[in-house]
Tab-separated table of C-alpha atoms and ligand atoms in Angstrom:
chain	number	residue	atom	x	y	z
F	272	MET	CA	91.835	16.810	73.152
F	273	ARG	CA	89.067	14.937	74.953
F	274	THR	CA	86.973	15.896	77.964
F	275	GLN	CA	83.522	15.081	79.289
F	276	VAL	CA	81.989	18.572	79.049
F	277	ALA	CA	83.271	21.418	76.844
F	278	ILE	CA	82.214	24.722	78.427
F	279	ILE	CA	82.111	27.884	76.314
F	280	GLY	CA	82.496	31.041	78.449
F	281	ALA	CA	84.411	31.616	81.712
F	282	GLY	CA	81.870	34.014	83.274
F	283	PRO	CA	80.016	32.998	86.432
F	284	ALA	CA	77.845	30.406	84.635
F	285	GLY	CA	80.775	28.619	82.956
F	286	MET	CA	83.135	28.700	85.944
F	287	LEU	CA	80.487	27.608	88.442
F	288	LEU	CA	79.448	24.793	86.106
F	289	SER	CA	83.037	23.513	85.910
F	290	HIS	CA	83.203	23.676	89.734
F	291	LEU	CA	79.913	21.772	90.235
F	292	LEU	CA	80.837	19.174	87.600
F	293	ALA	CA	84.185	18.564	89.279
F	294	ALA	CA	82.341	17.953	92.565
F	295	GLU	CA	80.365	15.248	90.705
F	296	GLY	CA	83.591	13.754	89.348
F	297	VAL	CA	83.036	15.070	85.814
F	298	GLY	CA	85.880	16.680	83.873
F	299	SER	CA	85.551	19.797	81.739
F	300	VAL	CA	87.528	22.236	79.599
F	301	VAL	CA	86.565	25.947	79.567
F	302	VAL	CA	87.211	28.294	76.624
F	303	GLU	CA	86.917	32.091	76.852
F	304	THR	CA	87.500	34.891	74.339
F	305	ARG	CA	88.596	37.506	76.878
F	306	SER	CA	91.589	37.571	79.206
F	307	GLU	CA	91.319	36.328	82.797
F	308	GLU	CA	91.853	39.911	84.070
F	309	TYR	CA	89.127	41.333	81.832
F	310	VAL	CA	86.536	38.774	82.970
F	311	ALA	CA	87.497	39.305	86.616
F	312	SER	CA	87.196	43.080	86.540
F	313	ARG	CA	83.876	43.564	84.695
F	314	ILE	CA	81.626	45.506	87.059
F	315	ARG	CA	78.211	43.939	87.031
F	316	ALA	CA	75.850	42.390	89.529
F	317	GLY	CA	75.871	43.213	93.223
F	318	ILE	CA	73.098	41.204	94.845
F	319	LEU	CA	73.023	37.488	95.598
F	320	GLU	CA	69.751	35.858	96.520
F	321	GLN	CA	69.319	33.281	99.281
F	322	SER	CA	69.557	30.151	97.127
F	323	THR	CA	72.701	31.468	95.373
F	324	VAL	CA	74.374	31.991	98.752
F	325	ASP	CA	73.207	28.564	99.982
F	326	LEU	CA	74.694	26.915	96.874
F	327	LEU	CA	78.019	28.803	97.064
F	328	ARG	CA	78.369	27.869	100.747
F	329	ALA	CA	77.413	24.231	100.181
F	330	THR	CA	80.051	23.865	97.463
F	331	GLY	CA	82.967	25.374	99.381
F	332	LEU	CA	82.761	28.888	97.917
F	333	GLY	CA	81.296	30.666	100.952
F	334	GLU	CA	84.351	31.645	102.975
F	335	ARG	CA	85.054	35.144	101.616
F	336	LEU	CA	81.349	35.730	101.007
F	337	ASP	CA	80.700	35.126	104.728
F	338	ALA	CA	83.651	37.304	105.771
F	339	GLU	CA	83.191	40.200	103.337
F	340	GLY	CA	79.605	40.032	102.038
F	341	HIS	CA	76.805	41.893	103.786
F	342	ARG	CA	73.500	40.221	104.523
F	343	HIS	CA	70.522	42.527	103.961
F	344	ARG	CA	67.105	41.907	105.469
F	345	GLY	CA	65.327	43.748	102.637
F	346	ILE	CA	65.177	46.903	100.527
F	347	TYR	CA	63.660	50.378	100.652
F	348	LEU	CA	61.056	51.440	98.100
F	349	GLN	CA	60.423	55.149	97.805
F	350	TRP	CA	58.686	57.931	95.915
F	351	PRO	CA	58.696	61.678	96.619
F	352	GLY	CA	57.924	62.264	100.290
F	353	GLU	CA	57.837	58.584	101.307
F	354	ARG	CA	60.344	55.822	102.004
F	355	HIS	CA	59.259	52.332	103.109
F	356	HIS	CA	61.320	49.362	104.222
F	357	LEU	CA	60.314	45.877	103.067
F	358	ASP	CA	61.694	43.265	105.467
F	359	PHE	CA	62.156	40.060	103.441
F	360	VAL	CA	63.180	38.038	106.507
F	361	ASP	CA	59.983	38.957	108.291
F	362	LEU	CA	57.910	38.416	105.122
F	363	THR	CA	59.466	35.204	103.763
F	364	GLY	CA	62.266	34.037	106.081
F	365	ARG	CA	64.786	34.649	103.273
F	366	SER	CA	67.344	37.406	102.740
F	367	VAL	CA	69.840	38.715	100.173
F	368	TRP	CA	73.581	39.476	100.249
F	369	VAL	CA	75.604	42.370	98.879
F	370	TYR	CA	78.627	40.677	97.310
F	371	GLY	CA	79.803	41.809	93.884
F	372	GLN	CA	79.935	39.565	90.834
F	373	THR	CA	83.615	40.528	90.604
F	374	GLU	CA	84.134	38.859	94.002
F	375	VAL	CA	82.145	35.729	93.053
F	376	GLN	CA	84.248	35.515	89.889
F	377	LYS	CA	87.501	35.805	91.901
F	378	ASP	CA	86.356	33.031	94.266
F	379	LEU	CA	85.437	30.790	91.326
F	380	VAL	CA	88.735	31.381	89.533
F	381	ALA	CA	90.701	30.739	92.744
F	382	ALA	CA	88.854	27.460	93.381
F	383	ARG	CA	89.205	26.256	89.794
F	384	THR	CA	92.879	27.252	89.615
F	385	ALA	CA	93.590	25.362	92.858
F	386	ALA	CA	91.864	22.302	91.377
F	387	GLY	CA	93.928	22.472	88.153
F	388	GLN	CA	90.964	23.303	85.880
F	389	GLN	CA	91.936	23.727	82.250
F	390	VAL	CA	90.763	27.172	81.037
F	391	TYR	CA	91.797	28.590	77.671
F	392	TYR	CA	91.609	32.402	77.781
F	393	GLU	CA	91.896	34.748	74.778
F	394	VAL	CA	90.675	32.196	72.239
F	395	GLY	CA	89.369	33.101	68.777
F	396	ASP	CA	86.971	31.577	66.240
F	397	THR	CA	85.030	29.426	68.733
F	398	ALA	CA	82.818	27.020	66.748
F	399	LEU	CA	80.471	24.189	67.772
F	400	HIS	CA	80.203	20.931	65.806
F	401	ASP	CA	78.156	17.695	65.622
F	402	LEU	CA	75.723	18.754	68.344
F	403	GLU	CA	73.070	16.320	67.153
F	404	THR	CA	75.410	13.344	67.662
F	405	ASP	CA	76.778	11.861	70.908
F	406	HIS	CA	80.303	13.041	70.006
F	407	PRO	CA	80.063	16.859	69.745
F	408	SER	CA	83.151	19.072	69.641
F	409	VAL	CA	84.266	22.687	69.987
F	410	THR	CA	87.071	24.194	67.921
F	411	PHE	CA	88.975	27.418	68.536
F	412	THR	CA	92.286	29.157	68.009
F	413	ASP	CA	94.232	29.407	71.269
F	414	ALA	CA	96.177	32.459	72.497
F	415	SER	CA	99.320	31.264	70.693
F	416	GLY	CA	97.446	30.920	67.384
F	417	ALA	CA	97.243	27.109	67.428
F	418	GLU	CA	94.017	25.439	66.275
F	419	VAL	CA	92.456	23.226	68.941
F	420	ARG	CA	89.540	20.777	68.878
F	421	VAL	CA	87.940	19.654	72.152
F	422	ARG	CA	85.899	16.466	71.778
F	423	ALA	CA	83.294	15.960	74.506
F	424	ASP	CA	80.150	14.128	75.547
F	425	ALA	CA	78.288	17.435	75.869
F	426	VAL	CA	78.783	21.154	75.202
F	427	ALA	CA	77.635	23.838	77.665
F	428	GLY	CA	76.950	27.224	76.070
F	429	CYS	CA	77.704	29.694	78.886
F	430	ASP	CA	78.911	32.412	76.526
F	431	GLY	CA	76.578	35.266	77.430
F	432	SER	CA	74.283	37.230	75.162
F	433	PHE	CA	76.789	37.701	72.307
F	434	GLY	CA	78.373	34.239	72.166
F	435	PRO	CA	77.894	31.705	69.343
F	436	SER	CA	76.080	28.969	71.328
F	437	ARG	CA	72.524	30.274	71.148
F	438	CYS	CA	72.691	30.519	67.353
F	439	ALA	CA	73.912	26.921	67.183
F	440	VAL	CA	70.314	25.935	68.038
F	441	PRO	CA	68.830	25.804	64.506
F	442	SER	CA	66.378	28.599	63.719
F	443	SER	CA	63.791	25.953	62.769
F	444	VAL	CA	63.518	24.916	66.444
F	445	ARG	CA	64.600	28.138	68.230
F	446	GLN	CA	61.971	30.564	69.523
F	447	GLN	CA	62.876	34.006	70.872
F	448	TRP	CA	60.997	36.591	72.892
F	449	GLU	CA	62.246	40.133	73.370
F	450	ARG	CA	61.197	43.410	74.977
F	451	VAL	CA	63.418	46.460	74.512
F	452	TYR	CA	62.700	49.224	77.045
F	453	PRO	CA	62.631	52.900	76.030
F	454	TYR	CA	65.218	53.866	78.688
F	455	SER	CA	68.685	52.904	79.936
F	456	TRP	CA	70.603	53.113	83.216
F	457	LEU	CA	73.586	55.338	83.777
F	458	GLY	CA	75.585	53.495	86.454
F	459	ILE	CA	78.448	54.795	88.581
F	460	LEU	CA	80.765	53.376	91.183
F	461	ALA	CA	81.973	55.903	93.782
F	462	ASP	CA	84.497	55.879	96.601
F	463	VAL	CA	82.058	56.922	99.283
F	464	ALA	CA	80.441	55.103	102.189
F	465	PRO	CA	76.824	54.164	101.417
F	466	SER	CA	74.309	56.722	102.683
F	467	THR	CA	71.921	53.867	103.488
F	468	ASP	CA	72.051	50.526	105.308
F	469	GLU	CA	70.055	48.700	102.569
F	470	LEU	CA	69.358	49.355	98.856
F	471	ILE	CA	66.961	52.185	97.930
F	472	TYR	CA	64.803	51.775	94.792
F	473	ALA	CA	63.293	55.194	94.025
F	474	TRP	CA	60.426	56.202	91.761
F	475	HIS	CA	60.679	59.887	90.775
F	476	PRO	CA	58.969	62.029	88.104
F	477	ASP	CA	62.428	62.685	86.575
F	478	GLY	CA	63.073	58.926	86.374
F	479	PHE	CA	64.132	55.936	88.474
F	480	ALA	CA	67.197	55.949	90.743
F	481	LEU	CA	68.887	53.154	92.715
F	482	HIS	CA	71.304	53.446	95.617
F	483	SER	CA	73.280	50.204	95.901
F	484	MET	CA	76.713	49.455	97.355
F	485	ARG	CA	79.710	47.149	97.200
F	486	SER	CA	81.303	47.627	100.631
F	487	SER	CA	81.418	50.012	103.594
F	488	SER	CA	83.495	52.421	101.489
F	489	VAL	CA	82.219	51.885	97.918
F	490	SER	CA	78.738	52.820	96.672
F	491	ARG	CA	77.000	51.931	93.403
F	492	PHE	CA	74.293	54.160	91.924
F	493	TYR	CA	72.074	54.102	88.862
F	494	VAL	CA	69.799	56.724	87.277
F	495	GLN	CA	67.245	56.193	84.505
F	496	VAL	CA	68.321	58.028	81.324
F	497	PRO	CA	66.956	58.064	77.767
F	498	ASN	CA	68.297	55.452	75.322
F	499	ASP	CA	71.377	56.613	73.391
F	500	THR	CA	72.487	58.833	76.274
F	501	SER	CA	76.112	59.907	75.953
F	502	LEU	CA	78.297	59.896	79.067
F	503	ASP	CA	79.746	63.195	77.807
F	504	ASP	CA	76.429	64.876	78.623
F	505	TRP	CA	76.580	63.774	82.254
F	506	SER	CA	79.151	65.692	84.306
F	507	ASP	CA	79.847	64.508	87.870
F	508	ASP	CA	77.740	67.427	89.099
F	509	ARG	CA	74.791	66.504	86.934
F	510	ILE	CA	74.948	62.879	88.110
F	511	TRP	CA	75.103	63.790	91.814
F	512	THR	CA	72.322	66.367	91.452
F	513	ALA	CA	70.051	63.847	89.724
F	514	LEU	CA	70.803	61.244	92.404
F	515	ALA	CA	70.198	63.739	95.234
F	516	ASP	CA	66.855	64.858	93.749
F	517	ARG	CA	65.593	61.393	92.931
F	518	LEU	CA	66.798	59.688	96.115
F	519	GLY	CA	65.312	62.415	98.334
F	520	HIS	CA	68.295	64.342	99.699
F	521	GLY	CA	66.955	66.567	102.491
F	522	GLN	CA	63.803	64.500	102.977
F	523	ASP	CA	63.167	63.685	106.662
F	524	GLY	CA	66.759	64.635	107.513
F	525	TRP	CA	68.317	62.091	105.075
F	526	SER	CA	71.332	63.188	103.086
F	527	LEU	CA	73.229	61.682	100.170
F	528	GLU	CA	77.011	61.665	100.620
F	529	THR	CA	79.062	62.090	97.438
F	530	GLY	CA	82.607	61.036	96.529
F	531	PRO	CA	85.005	60.463	93.632
F	532	ILE	CA	83.424	58.522	90.742
F	533	THR	CA	85.692	55.616	89.734
F	534	ASP	CA	83.632	53.981	86.969
F	535	ARG	CA	80.685	55.005	84.781
F	536	SER	CA	78.706	53.382	81.993
F	537	VAL	CA	75.336	53.413	80.228
F	538	LEU	CA	73.396	50.147	80.098
F	539	PRO	CA	70.504	49.487	77.758
F	540	MET	CA	67.634	47.486	79.268
F	541	ARG	CA	65.999	44.483	77.675
F	542	SER	CA	64.191	41.248	78.393
F	543	PHE	CA	65.074	38.290	76.177
F	544	VAL	CA	64.365	34.554	76.298
F	545	ALA	CA	65.466	31.901	73.760
F	546	THR	CA	64.033	28.385	73.876
F	547	PRO	CA	64.707	25.494	74.022
F	548	MET	CA	67.742	25.654	76.334
F	549	ARG	CA	68.903	22.288	75.025
F	550	HIS	CA	69.453	21.052	71.499
F	551	GLY	CA	70.987	17.605	71.059
F	552	ARG	CA	74.192	17.632	73.111
F	553	LEU	CA	74.240	21.454	73.490
F	554	PHE	CA	72.931	22.952	76.740
F	555	LEU	CA	72.534	26.724	77.220
F	556	ALA	CA	72.885	28.409	80.617
F	557	GLY	CA	72.857	32.006	81.914
F	558	ASP	CA	72.829	35.068	79.667
F	559	ALA	CA	73.355	32.826	76.618
F	560	ALA	CA	69.670	31.856	76.939
F	561	HIS	CA	68.076	34.846	78.668
F	562	ILE	CA	68.560	38.480	79.618
F	563	VAL	CA	66.595	40.407	82.219
F	564	PRO	CA	66.668	44.142	82.931
F	565	PRO	CA	68.709	44.654	86.132
F	566	THR	CA	65.867	46.156	88.221
F	567	GLY	CA	65.091	42.805	89.869
F	568	ALA	CA	68.788	41.894	90.474
F	569	LYS	CA	68.166	38.516	88.842
F	570	GLY	CA	70.665	37.981	85.975
F	571	LEU	CA	73.542	36.454	87.929
F	572	ASN	CA	71.191	34.544	90.229
F	573	LEU	CA	69.402	33.025	87.248
F	574	ALA	CA	72.729	31.950	85.724
F	575	VAL	CA	73.585	30.222	89.031
F	576	ALA	CA	70.173	28.503	89.173
F	577	ASP	CA	70.597	27.226	85.589
F	578	VAL	CA	73.954	25.601	86.278
F	579	ALA	CA	72.729	24.183	89.597
F	580	LEU	CA	70.213	22.198	87.524
F	581	LEU	CA	72.565	21.555	84.627
F	582	ALA	CA	75.493	20.046	86.575
F	583	PRO	CA	73.612	16.981	87.899
F	584	ALA	CA	71.871	16.591	84.508
F	585	LEU	CA	75.230	16.487	82.680
F	586	ALA	CA	76.790	14.217	85.307
F	587	ALA	CA	73.950	11.726	84.765
F	588	LEU	CA	74.173	12.107	80.976
F	589	VAL	CA	77.883	11.292	80.771
F	590	ARG	CA	77.127	8.174	82.862
F	591	GLY	CA	74.428	7.077	80.414
F	592	SER	CA	71.210	8.376	82.002
F	593	SER	CA	69.445	11.064	79.997
F	594	SER	CA	66.245	11.819	81.930
F	595	LEU	CA	67.539	14.931	83.787
F	596	ALA	CA	69.140	16.210	80.572
F	597	ASP	CA	65.833	15.683	78.771
F	598	SER	CA	63.906	17.733	81.344
F	599	TYR	CA	66.611	20.448	81.824
F	600	SER	CA	65.151	22.997	79.414
F	601	ASP	CA	61.564	22.784	80.703
F	602	THR	CA	62.638	22.816	84.358
F	603	ALA	CA	65.044	25.753	83.922
F	604	LEU	CA	62.516	27.742	81.880
F	605	ARG	CA	59.929	27.722	84.700
F	606	ARG	CA	62.283	29.829	86.804
F	607	VAL	CA	63.496	31.835	83.800
F	608	TRP	CA	59.952	33.003	83.018
F	609	ARG	CA	59.226	33.732	86.708
F	610	CYS	CA	62.341	35.940	86.895
F	611	THR	CA	61.567	37.457	83.484
F	612	HIS	CA	58.138	38.463	84.750
F	613	PHE	CA	59.453	39.786	88.076
F	614	SER	CA	62.206	41.832	86.403
F	615	TRP	CA	59.713	43.276	83.885
F	616	TRP	CA	57.262	44.051	86.723
F	617	MET	CA	59.872	45.858	88.883
F	618	THR	CA	61.065	47.749	85.809
F	619	SER	CA	57.547	48.766	84.777
F	620	MET	CA	56.630	49.868	88.307
F	621	LEU	CA	59.677	52.060	88.843
F	622	HIS	CA	60.636	53.715	85.515
F	623	THR	CA	58.817	56.805	84.338
F	624	SER	CA	57.483	56.802	80.783
F	625	GLY	CA	56.331	60.420	80.636
F	626	ASP	CA	52.674	59.343	80.545
F	627	PRO	CA	50.722	60.803	83.535
F	628	PHE	CA	48.252	57.872	83.574
F	629	ASP	CA	51.146	55.388	83.872
F	630	ALA	CA	52.577	57.484	86.711
F	631	GLU	CA	49.345	57.283	88.738
F	632	LEU	CA	49.172	53.501	88.217
F	633	GLN	CA	52.802	53.121	89.330
F	634	LEU	CA	52.260	55.180	92.473
F	635	SER	CA	49.110	53.219	93.289
F	636	GLN	CA	51.039	49.952	92.847
F	637	LEU	CA	53.895	51.189	95.045
F	638	ARG	CA	51.468	52.262	97.795
F	639	TRP	CA	49.807	48.851	97.674
F	640	VAL	CA	53.104	46.918	97.766
F	641	CYS	CA	54.248	48.984	100.764
F	642	SER	CA	51.002	48.871	102.732
F	643	SER	CA	49.666	45.352	102.114
F	644	ARG	CA	51.446	42.335	103.600
F	645	ALA	CA	50.307	40.270	100.615
F	646	GLY	CA	51.725	42.855	98.172
F	647	ALA	CA	55.009	43.139	100.059
F	648	ALA	CA	55.340	39.350	100.412
F	649	GLY	CA	54.949	38.862	96.652
F	650	LEU	CA	57.823	41.237	95.948
F	651	ALA	CA	59.929	39.774	98.786
F	652	GLU	CA	59.425	36.164	97.673
F	653	ASN	CA	60.593	36.966	94.146
F	654	TYR	CA	63.435	39.320	95.102
F	655	ALA	CA	64.942	37.081	97.815
F	656	GLY	CA	64.488	34.274	95.314
F	657	LEU	CA	62.520	31.092	94.942
F	658	PRO	CA	64.202	27.778	95.780
F	659	ILE	CA	66.352	26.215	93.022
F	660	GLY	CA	64.188	23.906	90.984
F	661	PHE	CA	61.069	26.056	91.486
I	93	RFL	P1	78.680	36.435	81.152
I	93	RFL	O1	79.053	36.964	82.497
I	93	RFL	O2	78.365	37.414	80.095
I	93	RFL	O3	79.835	35.444	80.678
I	93	RFL	C1	79.860	34.907	79.364
I	93	RFL	C2	81.295	34.715	78.970
I	93	RFL	O4	81.362	34.103	77.677
I	93	RFL	C3	82.423	34.698	76.977
I	93	RFL	N1	82.283	34.485	75.530
I	93	RFL	C4	82.956	33.551	74.820
I	93	RFL	N2	83.844	32.614	75.186
I	93	RFL	C5	84.372	31.808	74.214
I	93	RFL	N3	84.044	31.924	72.902
I	93	RFL	C6	83.150	32.856	72.489
I	93	RFL	N4	82.854	32.994	71.182
I	93	RFL	C7	82.561	33.724	73.474
I	93	RFL	N5	81.674	34.748	73.415
I	93	RFL	C8	81.504	35.186	74.663
I	93	RFL	C9	82.348	36.164	77.382
I	93	RFL	O5	83.580	36.860	77.135
I	93	RFL	C10	82.027	36.052	78.856
I	93	RFL	O6	83.169	36.045	79.688
I	93	RFL	O7	77.398	35.461	81.263
I	93	RFL	P2	76.972	34.454	82.435
I	93	RFL	O8	78.148	33.641	82.911
I	93	RFL	O9	75.756	33.797	81.944
I	93	RFL	O10	76.598	35.409	83.680
I	93	RFL	C11	75.497	36.278	83.616
I	93	RFL	C12	75.749	37.527	84.473
I	93	RFL	O11	77.022	38.053	84.159
I	93	RFL	C13	74.669	38.598	84.260
I	93	RFL	O12	73.393	38.001	84.166
I	93	RFL	C14	74.621	39.618	85.424
I	93	RFL	O13	75.795	40.381	85.461
I	93	RFL	C15	73.402	40.532	85.284
I	93	RFL	N6	73.352	41.611	86.296
I	93	RFL	C16	72.879	41.373	87.582
I	93	RFL	N7	72.516	40.133	87.956
I	93	RFL	C17	72.120	39.884	89.248
I	93	RFL	O14	71.797	38.734	89.563
I	93	RFL	N8	72.094	40.867	90.213
I	93	RFL	C18	72.449	42.140	89.925
I	93	RFL	O15	72.464	42.978	90.835
I	93	RFL	C19	72.839	42.444	88.559
I	93	RFL	N9	73.238	43.667	88.231
I	93	RFL	C20	73.825	42.877	85.976
I	93	RFL	C21	73.760	43.900	86.980
I	93	RFL	C22	74.375	43.154	84.727
I	93	RFL	C23	74.859	44.399	84.457
I	93	RFL	N10	75.427	44.587	83.162
I	93	RFL	C24	76.524	45.383	82.845
I	93	RFL	C25	74.967	43.769	82.049
I	93	RFL	C26	74.229	45.145	86.733
I	93	RFL	C27	74.788	45.405	85.481
I	93	RFL	C28	75.315	46.782	85.299
I	94	PHB	C1	74.115	46.577	91.772
I	94	PHB	O1	74.550	46.736	92.927
I	94	PHB	O2	74.850	46.637	90.780
I	94	PHB	C2	72.669	46.314	91.577
I	94	PHB	C3	71.858	46.097	92.673
I	94	PHB	C4	70.502	45.865	92.491
I	94	PHB	C5	69.976	45.862	91.212
I	94	PHB	C6	70.794	46.062	90.111
I	94	PHB	C7	72.152	46.302	90.291
I	94	PHB	O3	68.634	45.662	91.055
């Protein structure tokens, strides 16, 4: 089979890329190892930054987001005895939206299905070929067991952190940077109205906690736990007690409402960047090229920013002009490293290490961010997101 762009991975990066390419008149085929239902129901990101929302709206994907998403002016930062609101709109003129990745994925799948996009789900043995020529291809076994080869002008590796695309960049040219953090997040989803109007990021001597949300009746929470934590050791009671302590239940009349827990998982935290993001006719986007710890809410937004740059570059490439494709990796990596730094910085400021010197530095940093307009504006500018192409 022949197409213009073969896309590996039907997560947000791959599906949005196929949508943006179609808007440029470029055809694509998407291949995905998991089932459509599995990809649609993975509970992940919850926060969209301003430029992500602008892009989704501009490309016809904003209808449900505008009806069901919630615009937030900022976040709360807190530590024992104090809670401060940072107003991003006041500080930078930009805001963020609470709209789950599951919802973005549904909107993307609906739009691509309506447009007749070819997506192969439940494929096996995905392999990339002839990337250093102008006639690359991707082979796989489809759900019925048939072997398929997709010939294309370019291949987009949107296959997340465990897919084969990154390793198709030869180790002689690939460079990788990694930081593994000595803690994880235990995340829950609960059927309870949020106890806050905007997200609360809490520093606490027992460890970080985050109060997020998905809707007016569903809340999302995270607590810092040691690596290798087993869910079996965390009863519902233990989770709610840790959240109440760390989020300041009882402080200044604030209370944490609890409810039935509908999902729970432990997530390790790491920073990872692989360069270059382009090798021959292979282009990497999203988690395939970089991972950030979730404290800055950047992973999904960075995947969107990558494909916003990649779509016009590929459209030009298939029409014979290679300059945007040639600059894609360097341009994308400027934002990748900015978000990598911001996510590391938020993580380092808010997670306890057990070292009392670190704790004093963190509290000093938090006080400065919450009391200085310059400190607050730096956080706000990064959290609400820099313009695409920064
Ligand atoms: P994905 O979503 O992992 O999709 C990659 C797809 O590729 C498929 N695949 C293959 N397909 C074909 N052949 C193969 N051999 C393949 N191997 C893999 C996979 O099955 C998968 O469907 O990567 P993508 O599209 O780059 O999107 C990245 C985002 O999903 C990720 O960065 C975010 O979820 C990160 N993240 C957050 N990001 C934010 O911007 N804001 C947040 O608030 C936020 N919170 C989070 C998060 C991630 C979390 N987890 C679980 C990692 C909270 C959590 C808990
Ligand atoms: C979430 O709602 O899942 C979420 C929100 C903010 C973060 C990370 C995760 O920083």
